[in-house]
PDB file of C-alpha atoms in Angstrom:
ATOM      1  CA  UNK A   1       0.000   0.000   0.000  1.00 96.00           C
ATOM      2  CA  UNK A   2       0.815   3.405  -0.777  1.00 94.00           C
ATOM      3  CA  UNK A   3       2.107   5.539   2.263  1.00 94.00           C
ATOM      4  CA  UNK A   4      -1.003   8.044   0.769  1.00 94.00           C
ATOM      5  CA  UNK A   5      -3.528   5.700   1.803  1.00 97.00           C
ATOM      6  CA  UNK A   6      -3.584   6.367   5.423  1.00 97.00           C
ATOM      7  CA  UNK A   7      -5.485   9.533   4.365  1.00 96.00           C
ATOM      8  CA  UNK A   8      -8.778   7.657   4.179  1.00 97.00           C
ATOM      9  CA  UNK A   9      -8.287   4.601   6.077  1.00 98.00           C
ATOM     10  CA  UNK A  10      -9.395   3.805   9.636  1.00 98.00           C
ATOM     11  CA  UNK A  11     -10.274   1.305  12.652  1.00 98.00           C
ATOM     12  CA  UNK A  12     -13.289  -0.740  10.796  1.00 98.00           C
ATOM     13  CA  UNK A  13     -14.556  -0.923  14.516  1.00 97.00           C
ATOM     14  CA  UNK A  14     -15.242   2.617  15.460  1.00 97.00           C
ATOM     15  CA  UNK A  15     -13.473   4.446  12.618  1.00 98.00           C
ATOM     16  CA  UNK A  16     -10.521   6.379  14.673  1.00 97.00           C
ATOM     17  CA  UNK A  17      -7.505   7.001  13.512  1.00 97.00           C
ATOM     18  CA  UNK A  18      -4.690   4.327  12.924  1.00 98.00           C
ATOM     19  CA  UNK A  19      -1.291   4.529  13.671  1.00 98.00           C
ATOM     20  CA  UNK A  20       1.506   2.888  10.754  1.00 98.00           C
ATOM     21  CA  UNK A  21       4.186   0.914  12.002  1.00 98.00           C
ATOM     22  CA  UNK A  22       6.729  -0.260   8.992  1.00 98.00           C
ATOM     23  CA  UNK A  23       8.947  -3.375   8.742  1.00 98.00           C
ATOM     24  CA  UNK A  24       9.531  -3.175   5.189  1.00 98.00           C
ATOM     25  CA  UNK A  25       9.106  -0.748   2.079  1.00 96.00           C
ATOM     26  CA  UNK A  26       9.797   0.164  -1.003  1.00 94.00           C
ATOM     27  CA  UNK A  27       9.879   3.809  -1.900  1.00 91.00           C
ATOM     28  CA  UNK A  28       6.260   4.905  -0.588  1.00 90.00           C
ATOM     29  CA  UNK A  29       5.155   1.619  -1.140  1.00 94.00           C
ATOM     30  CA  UNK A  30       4.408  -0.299   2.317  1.00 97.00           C
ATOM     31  CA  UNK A  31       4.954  -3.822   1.639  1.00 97.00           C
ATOM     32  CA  UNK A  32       4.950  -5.223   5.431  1.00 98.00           C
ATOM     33  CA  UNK A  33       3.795  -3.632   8.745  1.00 98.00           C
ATOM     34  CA  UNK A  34       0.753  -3.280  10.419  1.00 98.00           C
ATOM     35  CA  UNK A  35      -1.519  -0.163  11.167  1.00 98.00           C
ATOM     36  CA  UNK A  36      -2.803   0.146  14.885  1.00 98.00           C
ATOM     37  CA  UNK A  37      -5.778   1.396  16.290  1.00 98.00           C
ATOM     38  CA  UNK A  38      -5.413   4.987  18.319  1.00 98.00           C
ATOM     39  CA  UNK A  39      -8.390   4.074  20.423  1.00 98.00           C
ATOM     40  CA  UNK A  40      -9.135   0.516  20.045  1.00 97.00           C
ATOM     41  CA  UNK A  41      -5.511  -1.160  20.529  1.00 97.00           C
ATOM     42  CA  UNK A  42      -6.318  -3.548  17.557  1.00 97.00           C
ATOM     43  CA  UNK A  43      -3.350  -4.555  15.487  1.00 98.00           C
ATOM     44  CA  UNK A  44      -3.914  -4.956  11.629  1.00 98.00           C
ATOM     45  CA  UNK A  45      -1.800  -6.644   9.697  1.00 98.00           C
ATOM     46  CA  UNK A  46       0.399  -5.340   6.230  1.00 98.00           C
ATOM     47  CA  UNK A  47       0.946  -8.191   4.411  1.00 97.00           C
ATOM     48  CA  UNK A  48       2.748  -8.443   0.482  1.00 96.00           C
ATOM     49  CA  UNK A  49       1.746  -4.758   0.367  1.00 96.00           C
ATOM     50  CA  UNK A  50      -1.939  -5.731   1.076  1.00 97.00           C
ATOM     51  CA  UNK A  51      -3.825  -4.206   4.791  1.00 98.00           C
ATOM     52  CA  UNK A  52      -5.736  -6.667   6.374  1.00 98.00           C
ATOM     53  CA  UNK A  53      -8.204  -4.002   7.563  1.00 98.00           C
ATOM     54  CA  UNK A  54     -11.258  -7.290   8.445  1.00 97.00           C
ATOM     55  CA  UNK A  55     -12.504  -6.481  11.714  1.00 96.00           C
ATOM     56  CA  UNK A  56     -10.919  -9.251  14.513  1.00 94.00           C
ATOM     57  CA  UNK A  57     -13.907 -11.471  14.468  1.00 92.00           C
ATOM     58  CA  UNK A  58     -13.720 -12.318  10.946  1.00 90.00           C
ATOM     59  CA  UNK A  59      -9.970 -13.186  10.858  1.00 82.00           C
ATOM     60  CA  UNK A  60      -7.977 -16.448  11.161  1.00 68.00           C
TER      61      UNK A  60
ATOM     62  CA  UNK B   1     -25.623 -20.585  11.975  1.00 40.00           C
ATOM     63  CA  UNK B   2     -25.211 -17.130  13.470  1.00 42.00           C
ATOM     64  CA  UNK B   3     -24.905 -13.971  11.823  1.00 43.00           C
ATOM     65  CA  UNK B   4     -21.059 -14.033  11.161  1.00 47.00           C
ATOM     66  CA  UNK B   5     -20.527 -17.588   9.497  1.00 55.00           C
ATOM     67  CA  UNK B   6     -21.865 -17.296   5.864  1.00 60.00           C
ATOM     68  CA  UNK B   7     -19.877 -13.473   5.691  1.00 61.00           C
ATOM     69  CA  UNK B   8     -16.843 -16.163   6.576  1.00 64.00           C
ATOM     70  CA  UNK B   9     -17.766 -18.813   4.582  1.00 81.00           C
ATOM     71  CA  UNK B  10     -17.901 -16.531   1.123  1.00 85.00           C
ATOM     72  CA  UNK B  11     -14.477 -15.192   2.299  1.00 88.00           C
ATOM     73  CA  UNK B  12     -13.128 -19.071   2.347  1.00 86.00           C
ATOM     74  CA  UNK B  13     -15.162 -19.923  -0.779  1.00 84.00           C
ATOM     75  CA  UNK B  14     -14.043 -17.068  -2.683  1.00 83.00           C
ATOM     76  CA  UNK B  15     -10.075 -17.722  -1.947  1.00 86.00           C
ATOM     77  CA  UNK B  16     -10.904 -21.322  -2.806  1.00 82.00           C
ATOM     78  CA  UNK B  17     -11.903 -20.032  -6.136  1.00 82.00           C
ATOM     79  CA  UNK B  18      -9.987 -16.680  -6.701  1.00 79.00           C
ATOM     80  CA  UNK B  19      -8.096 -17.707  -9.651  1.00 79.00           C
ATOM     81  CA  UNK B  20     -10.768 -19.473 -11.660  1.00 78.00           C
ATOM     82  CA  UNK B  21     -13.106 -16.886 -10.880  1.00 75.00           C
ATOM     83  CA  UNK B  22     -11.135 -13.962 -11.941  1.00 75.00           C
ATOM     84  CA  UNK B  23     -10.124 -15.872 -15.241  1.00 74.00           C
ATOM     85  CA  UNK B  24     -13.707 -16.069 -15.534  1.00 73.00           C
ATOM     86  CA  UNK B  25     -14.341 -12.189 -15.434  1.00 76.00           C
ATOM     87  CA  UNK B  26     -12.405 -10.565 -17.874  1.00 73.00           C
ATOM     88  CA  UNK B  27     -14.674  -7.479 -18.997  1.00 79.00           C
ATOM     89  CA  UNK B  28     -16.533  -4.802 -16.983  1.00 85.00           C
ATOM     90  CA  UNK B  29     -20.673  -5.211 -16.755  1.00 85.00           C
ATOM     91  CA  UNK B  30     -21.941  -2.615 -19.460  1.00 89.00           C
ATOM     92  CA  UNK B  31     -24.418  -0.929 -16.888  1.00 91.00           C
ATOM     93  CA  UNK B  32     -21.477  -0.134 -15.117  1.00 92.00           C
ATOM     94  CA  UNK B  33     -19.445   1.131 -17.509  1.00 94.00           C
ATOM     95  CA  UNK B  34     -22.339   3.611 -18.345  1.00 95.00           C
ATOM     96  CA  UNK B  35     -22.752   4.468 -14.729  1.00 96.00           C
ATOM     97  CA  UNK B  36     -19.358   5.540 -14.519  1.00 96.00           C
ATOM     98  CA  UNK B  37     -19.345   7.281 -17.799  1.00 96.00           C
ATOM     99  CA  UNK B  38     -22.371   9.327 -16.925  1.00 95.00           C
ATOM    100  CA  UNK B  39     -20.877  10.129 -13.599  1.00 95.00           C
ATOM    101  CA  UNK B  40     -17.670  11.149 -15.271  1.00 96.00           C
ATOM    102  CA  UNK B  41     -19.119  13.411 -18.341  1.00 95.00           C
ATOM    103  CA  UNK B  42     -17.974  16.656 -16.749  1.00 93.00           C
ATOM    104  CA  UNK B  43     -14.279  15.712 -15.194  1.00 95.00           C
ATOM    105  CA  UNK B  44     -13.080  12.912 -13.540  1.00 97.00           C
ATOM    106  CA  UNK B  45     -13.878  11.960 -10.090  1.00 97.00           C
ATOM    107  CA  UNK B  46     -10.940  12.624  -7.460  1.00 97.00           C
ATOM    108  CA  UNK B  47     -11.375   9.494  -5.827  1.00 98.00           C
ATOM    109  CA  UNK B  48     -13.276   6.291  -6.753  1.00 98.00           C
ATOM    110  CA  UNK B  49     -14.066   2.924  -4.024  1.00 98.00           C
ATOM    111  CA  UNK B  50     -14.516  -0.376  -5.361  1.00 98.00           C
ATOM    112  CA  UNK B  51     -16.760  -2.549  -2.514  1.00 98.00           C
ATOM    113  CA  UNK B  52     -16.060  -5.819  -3.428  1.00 96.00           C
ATOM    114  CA  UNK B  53     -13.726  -5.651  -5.878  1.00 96.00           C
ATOM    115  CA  UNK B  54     -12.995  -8.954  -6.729  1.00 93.00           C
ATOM    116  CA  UNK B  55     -10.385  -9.417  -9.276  1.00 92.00           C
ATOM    117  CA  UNK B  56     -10.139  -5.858 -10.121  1.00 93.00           C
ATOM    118  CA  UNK B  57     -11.920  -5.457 -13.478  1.00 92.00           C
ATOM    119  CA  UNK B  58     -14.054  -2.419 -11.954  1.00 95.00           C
ATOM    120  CA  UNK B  59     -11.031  -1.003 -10.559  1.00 96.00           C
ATOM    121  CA  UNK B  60      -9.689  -1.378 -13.767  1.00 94.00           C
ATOM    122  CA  UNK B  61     -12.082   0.742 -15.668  1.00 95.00           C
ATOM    123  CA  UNK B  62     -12.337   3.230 -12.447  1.00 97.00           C
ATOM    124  CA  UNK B  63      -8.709   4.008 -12.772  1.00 97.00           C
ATOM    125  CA  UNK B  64      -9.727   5.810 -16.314  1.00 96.00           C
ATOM    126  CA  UNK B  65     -12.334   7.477 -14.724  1.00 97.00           C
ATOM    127  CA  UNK B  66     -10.690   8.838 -11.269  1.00 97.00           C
ATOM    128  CA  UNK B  67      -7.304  10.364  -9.845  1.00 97.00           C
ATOM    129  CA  UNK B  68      -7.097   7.625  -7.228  1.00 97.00           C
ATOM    130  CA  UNK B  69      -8.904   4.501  -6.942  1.00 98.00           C
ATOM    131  CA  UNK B  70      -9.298   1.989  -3.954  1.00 98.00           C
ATOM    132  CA  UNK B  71     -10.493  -1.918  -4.244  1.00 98.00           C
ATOM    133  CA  UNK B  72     -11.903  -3.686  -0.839  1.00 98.00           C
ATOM    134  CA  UNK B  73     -12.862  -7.343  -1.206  1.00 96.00           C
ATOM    135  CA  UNK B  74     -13.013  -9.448   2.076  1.00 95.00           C
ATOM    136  CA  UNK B  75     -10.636 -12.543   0.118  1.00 93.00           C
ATOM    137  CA  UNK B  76      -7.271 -11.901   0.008  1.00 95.00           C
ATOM    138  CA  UNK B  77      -7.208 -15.008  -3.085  1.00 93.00           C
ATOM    139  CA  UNK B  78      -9.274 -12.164  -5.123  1.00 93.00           C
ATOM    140  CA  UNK B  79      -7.092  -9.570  -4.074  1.00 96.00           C
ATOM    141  CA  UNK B  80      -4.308 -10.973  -5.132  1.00 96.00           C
ATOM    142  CA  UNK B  81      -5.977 -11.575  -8.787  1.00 94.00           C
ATOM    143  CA  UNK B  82      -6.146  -8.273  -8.590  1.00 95.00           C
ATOM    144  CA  UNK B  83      -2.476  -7.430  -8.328  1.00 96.00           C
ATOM    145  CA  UNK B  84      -1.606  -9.521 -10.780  1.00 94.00           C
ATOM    146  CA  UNK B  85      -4.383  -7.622 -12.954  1.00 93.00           C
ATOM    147  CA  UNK B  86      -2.863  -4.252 -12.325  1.00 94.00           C
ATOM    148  CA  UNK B  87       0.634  -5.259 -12.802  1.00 93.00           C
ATOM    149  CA  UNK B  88      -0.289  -6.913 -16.480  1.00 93.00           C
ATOM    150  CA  UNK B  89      -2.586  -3.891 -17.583  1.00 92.00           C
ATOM    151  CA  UNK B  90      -0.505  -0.890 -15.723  1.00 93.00           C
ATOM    152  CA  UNK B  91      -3.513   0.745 -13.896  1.00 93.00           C
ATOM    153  CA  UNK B  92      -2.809   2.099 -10.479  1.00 93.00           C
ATOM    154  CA  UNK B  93      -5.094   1.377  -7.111  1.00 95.00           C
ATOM    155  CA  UNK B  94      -5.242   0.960  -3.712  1.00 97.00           C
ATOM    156  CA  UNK B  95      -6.302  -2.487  -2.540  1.00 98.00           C
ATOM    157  CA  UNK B  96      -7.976  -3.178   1.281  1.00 98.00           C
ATOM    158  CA  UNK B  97      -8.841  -6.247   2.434  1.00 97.00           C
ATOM    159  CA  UNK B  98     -12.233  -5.516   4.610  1.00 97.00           C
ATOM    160  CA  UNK B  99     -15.947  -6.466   4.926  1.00 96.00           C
ATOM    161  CA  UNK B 100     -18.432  -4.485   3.312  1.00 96.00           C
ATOM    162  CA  UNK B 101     -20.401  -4.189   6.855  1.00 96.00           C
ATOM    163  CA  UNK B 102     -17.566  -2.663   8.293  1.00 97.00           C
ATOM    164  CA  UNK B 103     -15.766  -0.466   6.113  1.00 98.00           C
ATOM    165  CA  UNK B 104     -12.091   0.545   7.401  1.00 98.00           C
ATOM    166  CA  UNK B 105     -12.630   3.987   5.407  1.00 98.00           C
ATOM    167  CA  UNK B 106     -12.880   7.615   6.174  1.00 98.00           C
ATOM    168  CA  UNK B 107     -16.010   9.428   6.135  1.00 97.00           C
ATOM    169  CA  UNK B 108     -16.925  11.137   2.881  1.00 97.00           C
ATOM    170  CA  UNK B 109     -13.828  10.000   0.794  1.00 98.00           C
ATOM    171  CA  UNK B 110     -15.074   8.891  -2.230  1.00 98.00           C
ATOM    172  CA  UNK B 111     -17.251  10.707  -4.522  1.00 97.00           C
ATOM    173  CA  UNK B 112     -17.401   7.620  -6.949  1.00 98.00           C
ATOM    174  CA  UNK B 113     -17.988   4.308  -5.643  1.00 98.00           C
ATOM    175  CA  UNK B 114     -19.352   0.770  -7.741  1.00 98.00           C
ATOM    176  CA  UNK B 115     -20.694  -1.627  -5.278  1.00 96.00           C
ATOM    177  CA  UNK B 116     -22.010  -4.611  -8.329  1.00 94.00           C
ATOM    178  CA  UNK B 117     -22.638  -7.828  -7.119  1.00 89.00           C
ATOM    179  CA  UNK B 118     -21.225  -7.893  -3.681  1.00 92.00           C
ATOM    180  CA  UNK B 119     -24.283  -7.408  -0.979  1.00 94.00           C
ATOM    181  CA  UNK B 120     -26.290 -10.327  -2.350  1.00 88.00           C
ATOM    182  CA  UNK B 121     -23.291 -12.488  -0.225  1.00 89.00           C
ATOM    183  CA  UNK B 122     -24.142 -10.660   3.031  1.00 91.00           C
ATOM    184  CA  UNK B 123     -25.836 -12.300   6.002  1.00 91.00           C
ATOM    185  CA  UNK B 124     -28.133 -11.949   7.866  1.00 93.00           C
ATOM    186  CA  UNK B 125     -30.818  -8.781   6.591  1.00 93.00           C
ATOM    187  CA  UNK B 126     -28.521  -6.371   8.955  1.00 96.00           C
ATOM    188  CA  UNK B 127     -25.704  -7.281   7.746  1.00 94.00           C
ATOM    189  CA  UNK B 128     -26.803  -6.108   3.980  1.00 95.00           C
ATOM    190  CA  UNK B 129     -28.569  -2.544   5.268  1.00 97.00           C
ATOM    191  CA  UNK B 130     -25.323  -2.073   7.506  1.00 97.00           C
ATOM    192  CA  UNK B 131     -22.957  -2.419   4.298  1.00 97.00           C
ATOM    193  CA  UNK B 132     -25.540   0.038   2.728  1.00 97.00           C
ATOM    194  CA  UNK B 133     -25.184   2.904   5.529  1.00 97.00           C
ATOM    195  CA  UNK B 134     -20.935   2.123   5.338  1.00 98.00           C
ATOM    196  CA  UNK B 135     -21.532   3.289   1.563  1.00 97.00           C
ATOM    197  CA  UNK B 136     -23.604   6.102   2.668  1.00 97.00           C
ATOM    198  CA  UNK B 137     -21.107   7.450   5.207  1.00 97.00           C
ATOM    199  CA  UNK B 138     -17.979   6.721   2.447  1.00 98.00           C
ATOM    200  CA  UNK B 139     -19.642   8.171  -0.318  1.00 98.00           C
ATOM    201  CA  UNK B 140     -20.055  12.191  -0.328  1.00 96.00           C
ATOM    202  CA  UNK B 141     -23.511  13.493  -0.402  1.00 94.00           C
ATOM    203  CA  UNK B 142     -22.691  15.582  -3.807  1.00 95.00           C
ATOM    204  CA  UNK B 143     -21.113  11.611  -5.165  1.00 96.00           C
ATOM    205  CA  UNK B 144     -22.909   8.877  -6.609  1.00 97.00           C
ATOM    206  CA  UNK B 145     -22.794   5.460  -6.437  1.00 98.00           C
ATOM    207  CA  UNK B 146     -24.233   1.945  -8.576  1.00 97.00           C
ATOM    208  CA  UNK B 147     -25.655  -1.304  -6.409  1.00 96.00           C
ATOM    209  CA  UNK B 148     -26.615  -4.015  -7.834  1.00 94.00           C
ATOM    210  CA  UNK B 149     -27.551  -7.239  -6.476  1.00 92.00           C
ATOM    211  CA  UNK B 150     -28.647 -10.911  -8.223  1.00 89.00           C
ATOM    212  CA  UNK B 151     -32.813 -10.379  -8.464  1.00 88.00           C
ATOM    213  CA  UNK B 152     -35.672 -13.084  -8.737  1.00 87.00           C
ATOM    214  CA  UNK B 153     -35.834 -11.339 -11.934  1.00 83.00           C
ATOM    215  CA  UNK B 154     -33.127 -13.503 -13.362  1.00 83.00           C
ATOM    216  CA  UNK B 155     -34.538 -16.437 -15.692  1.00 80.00           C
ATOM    217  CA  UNK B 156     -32.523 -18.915 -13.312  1.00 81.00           C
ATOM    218  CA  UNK B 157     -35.435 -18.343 -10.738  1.00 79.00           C
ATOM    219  CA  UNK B 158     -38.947 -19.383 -10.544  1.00 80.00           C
ATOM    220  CA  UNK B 159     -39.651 -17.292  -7.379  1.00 82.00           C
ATOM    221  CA  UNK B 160     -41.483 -13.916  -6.991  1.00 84.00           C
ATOM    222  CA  UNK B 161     -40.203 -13.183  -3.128  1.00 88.00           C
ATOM    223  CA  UNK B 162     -36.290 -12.724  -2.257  1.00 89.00           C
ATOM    224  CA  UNK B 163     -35.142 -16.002  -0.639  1.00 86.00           C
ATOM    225  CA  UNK B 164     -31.231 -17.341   0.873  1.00 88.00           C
ATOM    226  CA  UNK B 165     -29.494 -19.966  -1.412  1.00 86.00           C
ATOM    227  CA  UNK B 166     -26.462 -21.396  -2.475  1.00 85.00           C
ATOM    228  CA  UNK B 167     -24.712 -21.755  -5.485  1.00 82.00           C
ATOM    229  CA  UNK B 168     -22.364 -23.974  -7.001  1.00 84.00           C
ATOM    230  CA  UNK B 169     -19.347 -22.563  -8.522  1.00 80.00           C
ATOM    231  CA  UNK B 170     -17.396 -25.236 -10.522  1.00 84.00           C
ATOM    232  CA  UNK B 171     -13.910 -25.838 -10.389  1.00 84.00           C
ATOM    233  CA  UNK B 172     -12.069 -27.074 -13.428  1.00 84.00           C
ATOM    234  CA  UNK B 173     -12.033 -30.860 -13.143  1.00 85.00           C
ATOM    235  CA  UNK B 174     -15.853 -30.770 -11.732  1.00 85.00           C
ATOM    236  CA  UNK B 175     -15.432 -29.858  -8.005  1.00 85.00           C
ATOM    237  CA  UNK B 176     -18.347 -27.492  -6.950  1.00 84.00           C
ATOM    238  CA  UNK B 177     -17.596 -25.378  -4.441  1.00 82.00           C
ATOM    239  CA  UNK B 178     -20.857 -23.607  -2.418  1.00 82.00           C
ATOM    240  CA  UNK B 179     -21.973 -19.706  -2.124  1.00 85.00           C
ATOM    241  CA  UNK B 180     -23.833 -18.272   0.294  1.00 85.00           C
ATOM    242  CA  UNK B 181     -26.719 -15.837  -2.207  1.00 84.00           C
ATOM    243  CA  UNK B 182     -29.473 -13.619  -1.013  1.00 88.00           C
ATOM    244  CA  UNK B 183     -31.991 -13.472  -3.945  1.00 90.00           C
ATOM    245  CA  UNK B 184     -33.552  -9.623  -3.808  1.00 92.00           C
ATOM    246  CA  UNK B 185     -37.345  -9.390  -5.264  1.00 92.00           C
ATOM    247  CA  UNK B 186     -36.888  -5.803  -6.814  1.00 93.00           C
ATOM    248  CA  UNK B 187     -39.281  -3.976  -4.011  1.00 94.00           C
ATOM    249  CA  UNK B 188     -37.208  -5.929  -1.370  1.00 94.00           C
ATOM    250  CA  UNK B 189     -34.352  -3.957  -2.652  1.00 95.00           C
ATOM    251  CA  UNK B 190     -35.633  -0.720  -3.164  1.00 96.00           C
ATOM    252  CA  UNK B 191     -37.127  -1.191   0.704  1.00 96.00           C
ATOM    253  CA  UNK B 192     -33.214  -2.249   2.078  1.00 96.00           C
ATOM    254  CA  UNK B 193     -32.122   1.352  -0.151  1.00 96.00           C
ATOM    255  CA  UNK B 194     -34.738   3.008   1.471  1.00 96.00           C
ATOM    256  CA  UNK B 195     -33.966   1.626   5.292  1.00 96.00           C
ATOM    257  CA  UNK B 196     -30.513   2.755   4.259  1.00 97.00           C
ATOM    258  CA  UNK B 197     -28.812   6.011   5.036  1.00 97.00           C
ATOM    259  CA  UNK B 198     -28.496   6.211   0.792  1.00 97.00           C
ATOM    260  CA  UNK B 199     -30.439   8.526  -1.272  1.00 96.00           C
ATOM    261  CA  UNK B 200     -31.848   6.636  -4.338  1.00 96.00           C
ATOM    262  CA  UNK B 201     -31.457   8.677  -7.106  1.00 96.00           C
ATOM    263  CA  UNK B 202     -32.928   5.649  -9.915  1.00 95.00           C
ATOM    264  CA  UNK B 203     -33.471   2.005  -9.312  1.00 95.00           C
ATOM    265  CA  UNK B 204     -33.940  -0.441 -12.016  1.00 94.00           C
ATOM    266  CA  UNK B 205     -34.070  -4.348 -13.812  1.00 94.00           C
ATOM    267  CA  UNK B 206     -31.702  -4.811 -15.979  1.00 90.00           C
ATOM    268  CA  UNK B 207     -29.923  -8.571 -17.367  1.00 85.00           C
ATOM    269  CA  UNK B 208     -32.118 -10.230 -14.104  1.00 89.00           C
ATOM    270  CA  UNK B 209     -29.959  -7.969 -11.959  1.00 91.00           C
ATOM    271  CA  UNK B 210     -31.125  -5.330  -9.761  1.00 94.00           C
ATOM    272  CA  UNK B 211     -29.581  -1.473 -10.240  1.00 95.00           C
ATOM    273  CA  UNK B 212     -29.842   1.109  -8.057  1.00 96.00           C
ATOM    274  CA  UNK B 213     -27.869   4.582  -8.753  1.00 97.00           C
ATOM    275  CA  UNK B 214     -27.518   6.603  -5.374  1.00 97.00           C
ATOM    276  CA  UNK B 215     -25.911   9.063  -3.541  1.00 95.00           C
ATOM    277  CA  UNK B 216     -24.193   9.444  -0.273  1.00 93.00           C
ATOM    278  CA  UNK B 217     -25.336  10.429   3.142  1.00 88.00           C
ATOM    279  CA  UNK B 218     -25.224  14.495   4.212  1.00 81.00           C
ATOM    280  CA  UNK B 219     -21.872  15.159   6.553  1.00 76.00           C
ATOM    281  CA  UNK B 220     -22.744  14.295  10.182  1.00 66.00           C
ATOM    282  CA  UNK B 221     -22.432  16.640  13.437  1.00 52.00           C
ATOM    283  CA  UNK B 222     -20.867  19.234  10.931  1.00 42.00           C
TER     284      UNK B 222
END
């Protein structure tokens, strides 16, 4: 994902803010990391450039 | 079964099937493509959301369309499809893995949005008018937006009210692999648009598929 994205993305559970935390990247393109929930706590995965952004009951 | 498991199941189904699927839908739906054309006739939109994007051939024909375009499918299998898509045909988008119920997106982002065979998969009643007030609250009151959803219209049904089935999508080498469907009647839909936070701007029948052309929800507490 593009760095840019964080404009318009948020928590799927009450749609704060989220905080981006990166392991990997390639120019502004995010390839692993996760994005974190300011109020919630929830940890989302960045995986292969890809946010897993599914609320926690309907992942693995 | 409770509310969450067939929203689950269609995510497991569809990365079962991602990559027969998507080699199975090559070309944009022609209602869309006028949608998006008569949206577009005076400028570009600045940004465009694909709900249920599948293998990308929306986001495809949004990125013409739209300075920035985002895809959200709940299978990461379809999203995928759609990376490879992008790469081959050099068209630029975000891609979000999320459910339609619960969208991780910012209010009023999108004044463009396609959201084409996707709800009919949604469970229970809820479920469906939830994903319908997330498009509301994404989609700017001055943007528009085209739902459409599998209809008892469709010559593959002999039923007049909507009902919940499944359907068989076969693998290559005869494996069938089972999808959760709601089946709208036409007034059912127009009655979940209307219990929605959407304004309906036209609804219609069209190739046994319901269409409804809307727009998004006024700003809240501003």
């Amino acid at each position: 994902m593009k760095e840019s994205l964080m404009d318009i993305l948020c928590d799927p559970l009450d749609k704060s803010e989220l905080e981006l935390e990166v392991d990997e990247r390639d120019g502004d393109e995010i390839l692993e990391g996760r994005l974190i929930g300011t109020v919630t706590g929830e940890v989302y995965p960045i995986e292969d450039g890809i946010p897993n952004l599914l609320p926690p009951d309907m992942r693995d | 079964m409770d509310g969450d498991e067939p929203r689950d199941g269609v995510r497991e189904t569809y990365d079962r099937i991602a990559s027969h699927f998507a080699s199975t839908r090559e070309y944009p739906w022609p209602e869309v493509e006028s949608f998006v054309a008569d949206s577009t006739e005076s400028g570009p939109a600045a940004r465009a959301l694909d709900l249920g994007c599948g293998n990308g051939r929306h986001v495809e024909l949004l990125s013409a369309h739209a300075d920035e375009v985002v895809g959200l499918d709940v299978s990461r299998g379809l999203l995928d499809e759609a990376v490879a898509r992008s790469a081959e045909r050099g068209f630029d988008a975000g891609l979000v893995q999320g459910d339609a119920s619960r969208l991780p997106l910012a209010d009023d982002a999108f004044d463009l949005a396609v959201y084409v065979a996707t709800i009919h998969h949604l469970a229970p009643r809820a479920a469906r008018v939830a994903s319908l007030n997330e498009l509301a609250r994404v989609l700017d009151a001055d943007g528009r937006a085209v739902v459409s959803a599998w209809s008892t219209a469709h010559d593959t049904f002999d039923r007049e009210d909507g009902f919940d089935t499944t359907v068989d999508w076969t693998l290559p080498g005869g494996e069938t692999v089972p999808r959760f469907y709601h089946i709208y009647a036409p007034d059912e839909f127009d009655a979940d648009l209307d219990a929605s936070d959407l304004a309906v701007v036209e609804s219609t029948v069209s190739s046994g598929n319901c269409y409804a052309v809307v727009a998004g929800a006024e700003p809240r507490g501003r």
